[in-house]
Structures are given as C-alpha cells and as structure tokens.
mmCIF file of C-alpha atoms and ligand atoms in Angstrom:
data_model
loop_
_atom_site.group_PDB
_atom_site.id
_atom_site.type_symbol
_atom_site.label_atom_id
_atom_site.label_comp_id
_atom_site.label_asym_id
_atom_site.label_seq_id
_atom_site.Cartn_x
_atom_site.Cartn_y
_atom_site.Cartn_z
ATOM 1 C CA UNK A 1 85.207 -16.892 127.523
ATOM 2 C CA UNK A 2 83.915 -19.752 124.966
ATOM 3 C CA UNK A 3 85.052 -19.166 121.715
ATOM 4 C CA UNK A 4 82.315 -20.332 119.095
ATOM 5 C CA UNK A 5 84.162 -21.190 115.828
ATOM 6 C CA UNK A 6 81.270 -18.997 113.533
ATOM 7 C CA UNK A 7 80.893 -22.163 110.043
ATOM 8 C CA UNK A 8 82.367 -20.710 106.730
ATOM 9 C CA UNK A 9 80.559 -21.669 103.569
ATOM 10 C CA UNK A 10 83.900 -23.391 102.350
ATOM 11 C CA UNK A 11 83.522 -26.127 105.329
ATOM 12 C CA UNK A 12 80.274 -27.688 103.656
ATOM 13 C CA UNK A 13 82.528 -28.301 100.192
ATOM 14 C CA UNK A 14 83.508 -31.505 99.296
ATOM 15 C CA UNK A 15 85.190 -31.065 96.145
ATOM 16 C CA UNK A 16 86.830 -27.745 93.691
ATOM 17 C CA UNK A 17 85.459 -28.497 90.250
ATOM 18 C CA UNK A 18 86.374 -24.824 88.663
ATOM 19 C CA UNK A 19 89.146 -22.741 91.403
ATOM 20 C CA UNK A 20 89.092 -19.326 91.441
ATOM 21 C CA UNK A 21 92.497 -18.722 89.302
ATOM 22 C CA UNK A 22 91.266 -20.721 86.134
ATOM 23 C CA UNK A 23 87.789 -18.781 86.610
ATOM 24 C CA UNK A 24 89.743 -15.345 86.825
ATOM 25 C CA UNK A 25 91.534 -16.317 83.460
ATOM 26 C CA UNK A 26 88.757 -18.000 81.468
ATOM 27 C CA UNK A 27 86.482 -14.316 81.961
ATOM 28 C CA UNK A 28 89.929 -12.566 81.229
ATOM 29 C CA UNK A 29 89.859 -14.822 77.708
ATOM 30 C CA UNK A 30 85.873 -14.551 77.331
ATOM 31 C CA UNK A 31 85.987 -10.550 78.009
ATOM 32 C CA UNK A 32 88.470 -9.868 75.423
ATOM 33 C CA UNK A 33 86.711 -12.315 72.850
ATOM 34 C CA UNK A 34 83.517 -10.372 73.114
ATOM 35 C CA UNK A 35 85.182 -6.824 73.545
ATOM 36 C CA UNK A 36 86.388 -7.902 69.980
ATOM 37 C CA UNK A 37 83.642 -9.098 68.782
ATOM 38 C CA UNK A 38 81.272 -5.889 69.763
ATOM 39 C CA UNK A 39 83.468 -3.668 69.015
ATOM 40 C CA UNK A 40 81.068 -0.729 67.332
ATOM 41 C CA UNK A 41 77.803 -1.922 68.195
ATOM 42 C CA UNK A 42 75.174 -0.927 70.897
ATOM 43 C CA UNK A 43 75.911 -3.778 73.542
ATOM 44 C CA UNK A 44 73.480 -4.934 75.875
ATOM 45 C CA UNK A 45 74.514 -7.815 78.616
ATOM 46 C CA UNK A 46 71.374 -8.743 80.136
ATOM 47 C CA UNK A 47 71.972 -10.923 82.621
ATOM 48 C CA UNK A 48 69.974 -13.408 84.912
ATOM 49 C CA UNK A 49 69.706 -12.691 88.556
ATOM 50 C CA UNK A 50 70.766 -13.788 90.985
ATOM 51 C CA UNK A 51 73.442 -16.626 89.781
ATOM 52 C CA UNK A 52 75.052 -15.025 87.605
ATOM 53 C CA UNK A 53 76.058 -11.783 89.174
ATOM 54 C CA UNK A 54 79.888 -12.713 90.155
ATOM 55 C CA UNK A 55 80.740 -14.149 86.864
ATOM 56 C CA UNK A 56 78.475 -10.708 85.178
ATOM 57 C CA UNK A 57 80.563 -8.526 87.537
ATOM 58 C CA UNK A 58 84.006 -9.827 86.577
ATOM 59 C CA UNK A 59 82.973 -10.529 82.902
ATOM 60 C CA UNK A 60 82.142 -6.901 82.133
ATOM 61 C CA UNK A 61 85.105 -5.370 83.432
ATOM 62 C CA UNK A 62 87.193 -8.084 81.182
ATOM 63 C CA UNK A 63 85.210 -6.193 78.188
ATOM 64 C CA UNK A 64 86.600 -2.929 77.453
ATOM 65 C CA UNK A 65 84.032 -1.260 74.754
ATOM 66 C CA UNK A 66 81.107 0.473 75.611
ATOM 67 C CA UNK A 67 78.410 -1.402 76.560
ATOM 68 C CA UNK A 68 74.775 -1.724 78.628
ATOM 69 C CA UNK A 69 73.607 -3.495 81.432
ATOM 70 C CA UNK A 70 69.810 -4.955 82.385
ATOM 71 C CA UNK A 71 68.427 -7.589 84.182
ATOM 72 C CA UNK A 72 66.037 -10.220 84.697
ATOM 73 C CA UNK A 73 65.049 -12.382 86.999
ATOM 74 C CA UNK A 74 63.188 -15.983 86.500
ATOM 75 C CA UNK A 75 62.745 -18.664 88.860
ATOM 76 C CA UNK A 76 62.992 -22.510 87.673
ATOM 77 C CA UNK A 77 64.212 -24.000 90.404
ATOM 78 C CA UNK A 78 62.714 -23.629 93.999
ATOM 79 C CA UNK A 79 65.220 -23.947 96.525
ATOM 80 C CA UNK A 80 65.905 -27.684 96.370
ATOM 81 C CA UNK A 81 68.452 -29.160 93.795
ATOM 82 C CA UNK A 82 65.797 -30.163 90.532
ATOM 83 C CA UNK A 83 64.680 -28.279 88.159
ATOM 84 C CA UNK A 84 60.439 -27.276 88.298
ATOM 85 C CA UNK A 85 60.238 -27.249 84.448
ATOM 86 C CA UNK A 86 58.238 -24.424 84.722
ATOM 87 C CA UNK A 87 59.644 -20.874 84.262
ATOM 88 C CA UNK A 88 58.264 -17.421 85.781
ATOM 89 C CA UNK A 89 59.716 -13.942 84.826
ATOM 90 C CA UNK A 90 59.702 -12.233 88.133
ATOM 91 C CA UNK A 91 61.596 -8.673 86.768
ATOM 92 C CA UNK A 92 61.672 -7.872 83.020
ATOM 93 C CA UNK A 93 64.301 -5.740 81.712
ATOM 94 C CA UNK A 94 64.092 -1.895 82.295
ATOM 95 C CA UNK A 95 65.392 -0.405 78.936
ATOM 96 C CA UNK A 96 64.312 -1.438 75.325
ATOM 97 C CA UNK A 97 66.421 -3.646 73.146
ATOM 98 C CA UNK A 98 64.775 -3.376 70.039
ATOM 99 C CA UNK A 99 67.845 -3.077 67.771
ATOM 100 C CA UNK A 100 70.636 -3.532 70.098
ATOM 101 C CA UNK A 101 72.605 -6.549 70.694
ATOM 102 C CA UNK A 102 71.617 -8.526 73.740
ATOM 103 C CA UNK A 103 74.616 -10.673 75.104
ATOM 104 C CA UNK A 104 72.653 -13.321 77.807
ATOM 105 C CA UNK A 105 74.875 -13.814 80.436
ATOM 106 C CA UNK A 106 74.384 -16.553 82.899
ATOM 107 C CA UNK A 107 75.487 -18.515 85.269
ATOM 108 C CA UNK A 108 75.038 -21.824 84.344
ATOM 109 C CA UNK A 109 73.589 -23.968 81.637
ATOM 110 C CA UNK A 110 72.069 -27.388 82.523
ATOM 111 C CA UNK A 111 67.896 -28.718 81.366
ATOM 112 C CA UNK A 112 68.464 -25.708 78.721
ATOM 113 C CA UNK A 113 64.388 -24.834 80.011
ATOM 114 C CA UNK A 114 65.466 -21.609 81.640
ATOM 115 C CA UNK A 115 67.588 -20.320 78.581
ATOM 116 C CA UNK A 116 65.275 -20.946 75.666
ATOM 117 C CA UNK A 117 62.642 -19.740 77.312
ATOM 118 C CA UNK A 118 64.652 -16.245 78.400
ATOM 119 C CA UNK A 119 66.272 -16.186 74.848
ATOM 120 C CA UNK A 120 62.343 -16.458 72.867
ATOM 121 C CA UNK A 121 61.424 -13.586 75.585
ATOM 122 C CA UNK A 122 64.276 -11.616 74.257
ATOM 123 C CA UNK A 123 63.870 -12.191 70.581
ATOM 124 C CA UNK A 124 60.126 -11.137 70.753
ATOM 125 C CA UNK A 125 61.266 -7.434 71.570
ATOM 126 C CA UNK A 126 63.517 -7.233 68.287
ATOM 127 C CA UNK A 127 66.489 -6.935 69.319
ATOM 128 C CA UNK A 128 69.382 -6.751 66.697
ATOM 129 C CA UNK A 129 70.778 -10.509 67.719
ATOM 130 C CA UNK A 130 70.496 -12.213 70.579
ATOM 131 C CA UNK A 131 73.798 -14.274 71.693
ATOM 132 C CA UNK A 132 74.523 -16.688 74.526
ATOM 133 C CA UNK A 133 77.239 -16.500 77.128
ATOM 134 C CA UNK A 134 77.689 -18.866 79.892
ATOM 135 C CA UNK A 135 80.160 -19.882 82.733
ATOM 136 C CA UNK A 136 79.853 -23.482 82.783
ATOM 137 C CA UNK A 137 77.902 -26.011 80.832
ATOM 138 C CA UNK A 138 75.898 -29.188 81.606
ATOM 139 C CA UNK A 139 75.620 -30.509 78.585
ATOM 140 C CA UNK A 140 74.765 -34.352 79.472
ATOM 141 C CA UNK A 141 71.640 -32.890 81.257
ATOM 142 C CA UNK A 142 69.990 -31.262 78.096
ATOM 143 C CA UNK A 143 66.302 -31.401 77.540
ATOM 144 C CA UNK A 144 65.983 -28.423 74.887
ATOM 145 C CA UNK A 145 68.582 -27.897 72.915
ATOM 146 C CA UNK A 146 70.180 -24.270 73.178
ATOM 147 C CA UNK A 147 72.929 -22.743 71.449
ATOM 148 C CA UNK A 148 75.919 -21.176 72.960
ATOM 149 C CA UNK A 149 78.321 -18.631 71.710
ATOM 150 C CA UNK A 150 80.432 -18.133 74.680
ATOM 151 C CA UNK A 151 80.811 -21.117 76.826
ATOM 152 C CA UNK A 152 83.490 -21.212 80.160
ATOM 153 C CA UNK A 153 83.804 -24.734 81.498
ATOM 154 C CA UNK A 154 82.248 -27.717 80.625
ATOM 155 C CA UNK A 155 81.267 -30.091 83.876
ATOM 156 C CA UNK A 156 80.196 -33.103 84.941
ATOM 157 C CA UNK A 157 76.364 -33.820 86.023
ATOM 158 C CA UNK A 158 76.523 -32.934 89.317
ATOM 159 C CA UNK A 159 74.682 -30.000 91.409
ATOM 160 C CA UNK A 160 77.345 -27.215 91.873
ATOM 161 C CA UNK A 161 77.466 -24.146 94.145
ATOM 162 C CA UNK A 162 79.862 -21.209 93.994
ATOM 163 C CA UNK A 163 80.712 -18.216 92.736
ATOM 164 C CA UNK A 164 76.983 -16.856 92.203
ATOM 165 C CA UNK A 165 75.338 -20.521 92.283
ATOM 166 C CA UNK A 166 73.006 -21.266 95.312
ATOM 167 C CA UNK A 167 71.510 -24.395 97.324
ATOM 168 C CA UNK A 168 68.953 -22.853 99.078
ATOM 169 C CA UNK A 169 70.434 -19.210 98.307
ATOM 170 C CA UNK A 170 73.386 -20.122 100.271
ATOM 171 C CA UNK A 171 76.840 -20.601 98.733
ATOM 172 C CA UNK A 172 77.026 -17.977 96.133
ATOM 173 C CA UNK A 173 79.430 -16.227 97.954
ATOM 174 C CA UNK A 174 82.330 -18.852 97.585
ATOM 175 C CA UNK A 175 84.821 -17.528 94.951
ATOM 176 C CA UNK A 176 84.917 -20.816 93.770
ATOM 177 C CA UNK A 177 82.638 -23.204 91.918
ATOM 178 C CA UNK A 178 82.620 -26.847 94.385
ATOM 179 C CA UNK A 179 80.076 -29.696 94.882
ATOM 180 C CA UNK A 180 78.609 -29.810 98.107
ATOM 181 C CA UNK A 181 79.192 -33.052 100.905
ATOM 182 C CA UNK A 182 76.508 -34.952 100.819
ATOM 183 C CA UNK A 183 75.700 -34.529 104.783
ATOM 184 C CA UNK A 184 74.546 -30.611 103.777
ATOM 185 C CA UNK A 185 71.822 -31.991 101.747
ATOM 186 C CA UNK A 186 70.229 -34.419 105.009
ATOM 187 C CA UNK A 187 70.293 -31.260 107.242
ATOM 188 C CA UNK A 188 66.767 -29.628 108.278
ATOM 189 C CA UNK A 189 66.698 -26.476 106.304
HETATM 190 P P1 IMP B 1 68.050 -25.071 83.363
HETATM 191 O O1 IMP B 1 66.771 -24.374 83.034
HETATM 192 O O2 IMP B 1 67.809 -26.488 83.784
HETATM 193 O O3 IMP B 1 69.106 -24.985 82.281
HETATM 194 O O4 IMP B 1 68.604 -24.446 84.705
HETATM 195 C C1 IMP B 1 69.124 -23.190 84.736
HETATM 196 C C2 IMP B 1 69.152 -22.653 86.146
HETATM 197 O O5 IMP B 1 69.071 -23.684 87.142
HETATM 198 C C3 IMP B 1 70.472 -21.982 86.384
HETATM 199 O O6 IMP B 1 70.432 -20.645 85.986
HETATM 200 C C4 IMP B 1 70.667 -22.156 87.864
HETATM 201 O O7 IMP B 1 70.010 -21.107 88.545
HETATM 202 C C5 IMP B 1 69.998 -23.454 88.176
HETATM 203 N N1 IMP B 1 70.968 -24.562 88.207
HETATM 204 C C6 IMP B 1 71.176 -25.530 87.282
HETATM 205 N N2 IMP B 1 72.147 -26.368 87.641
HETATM 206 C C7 IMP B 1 72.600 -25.920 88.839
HETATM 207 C C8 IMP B 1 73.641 -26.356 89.737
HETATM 208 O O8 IMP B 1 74.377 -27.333 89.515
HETATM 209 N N3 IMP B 1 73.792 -25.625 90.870
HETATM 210 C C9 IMP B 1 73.027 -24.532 91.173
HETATM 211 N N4 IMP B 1 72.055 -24.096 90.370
HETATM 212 C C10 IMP B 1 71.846 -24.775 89.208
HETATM 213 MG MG1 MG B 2 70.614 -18.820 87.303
#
C-alpha cells in the first residue's frame, strides 16, 4: 500500500509572527477590558465575516456580560494578496442597532478602506457609539486614517494568514497567525 502524506496548512508557513499562546492571552486581556468597560449597556459585537470569526469566537467568551452578536460581510480584497480599494456589503446586519453599542470586531487592520467604510455604515443606523476592536494592526500601510479602541498586536507590513486570515480562503484554519513561503504564492491556483 502507498502511503500519500495528505499537506497540512502549517507546511506552506515560513515564519510565526503571533503563536497561539500569546493570542490566547492577549483576547483573555482584551475580553476582560471590554467586559469592564460594557458592563450595563446593551452590547452589540458585530463582526466581519469571514476573518475574523476565530479571534470573534474566542474574544466573546473572554467577555463575561451580556452581550449581542451580528454580522456582516464585505469584500475588499479578491482572492489575491492587494487590496481592490473598492468595498461591497454582501450581508448587512440582521437586528437594529439604533441605540445600542456596536463593538466592530475584526480581524485585521491594514489600508484602513474596509473599516471606515463599515464603521460610516454603522454610524448611519444610530447606534449609541460605535467602537473599534482589532487583532492585529498594520499601521505602516494606512491610507485612511481609523481609530482603534482595542488593538491586539501590532505587525510588520507583510501579508499574514492564520487564525481566521485567508490567501485564497485557505489558511484560516491555522491557530496561529504566520507569513506564508514565498513558493505558495508562484503555485497555479
Ligand atoms: P483594509 O481595508 O486594507 O484595512 O483591509 C482589511 C481587510 O483586508 C481585512 O479584513 C482582511 O480581510 C484583508 N487583509 C488585510 N491584510 C491582510 C493580510 O495580511 N492577510 C490576509 N488578509 C488581509
Ligand atoms: Mg476581514
């Protein structure tokens, strides 16, 4: 019988920027900052599909108070590694937020174009505030600026996958956040 080693995502990684321990304990740390900070208000975390559903996950059972859940989902990027500029809702939230407290929580903040466009979206339904938090941070790469109230890690300019972040929808399923070797990116899709 041949045995056919089946590839795991972790092969195609050339470097560990954020390991799964220090991401465990910075949401543990972000959780109980914003359980704190909500504490007695109507909480909404609306988060962006599909990046940011591990750190989403993990974040809301770090914050112990009542709280809400929606989604939306925009697209920005295609499936290669540059952003399009150009930003699409393709599922608005389900449940009104006129005078809650929306808590945007993504994935990853880089051009800024995706945020500020999501965060006027929100504020046009009235919401009680709108606040920002994110798992890792670009900030070299800004185009708008875009204010955030939570942040996780800040990193380097360079295109990440892991834990919820894609190329080409693959990779979000490392628990990890890792740059890619640069061999993945030559291969015929
Ligand atoms: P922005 O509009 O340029 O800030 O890009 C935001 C979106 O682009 C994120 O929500 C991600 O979906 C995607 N993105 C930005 N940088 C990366 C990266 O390094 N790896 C994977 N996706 C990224
Ligand atoms: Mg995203």
């Amino acid at each position: 019988m041949t045995l056919v080693a089946t590839p795991r995502p972790a092969d195609d990684i050339a470097e560990i920027l954020v390991n799964a321990e220090d991401i465990g304990a910075k949401v543990r740390e972000m959780g109980a900052r914003i359980a704190a900070d909500y504490a007695g208000r109507d909480l909404v975390l609306v988060s962006i599909l599909k990046g940011a559903l591990p750190f989403l996950a993990d974040l809301m059972r770090a914050t112990q108070i009542p709280l809400a859940l929606d989604f939306l989902e925009v697209s920005s990027y295609g499936t290669g590694t540059e952003s399009s500029g150009v930003v699409r809702i393709l599922k608005d939230l389900a449940q009104p937020i006129a005078g809650r407290d929306v808590l945007v929580v993504e994935d990853i903040l880089d051009t800024g174009q995706t945020l500020n466009y999501v965060i006027d979206h929100l504020h046009a339904q009235r919401p009680a505030s709108v606040r920002l938090c994110v798992l890792l941070d670009k900030p070299t790469r800004r185009v708008v600026p875009v204010e955030i109230d939570y942040r996780g890690f800040e990193i380097p300019d360079k295109f990440v996958v892991g834990y919820g972040l894609d190329y080409a929808e693959r990779y979000r399923n490392l628990p990890f956040v890792g740059v890619l070797k640069s061999e993945v990116y030559a291969r015929p899709s």
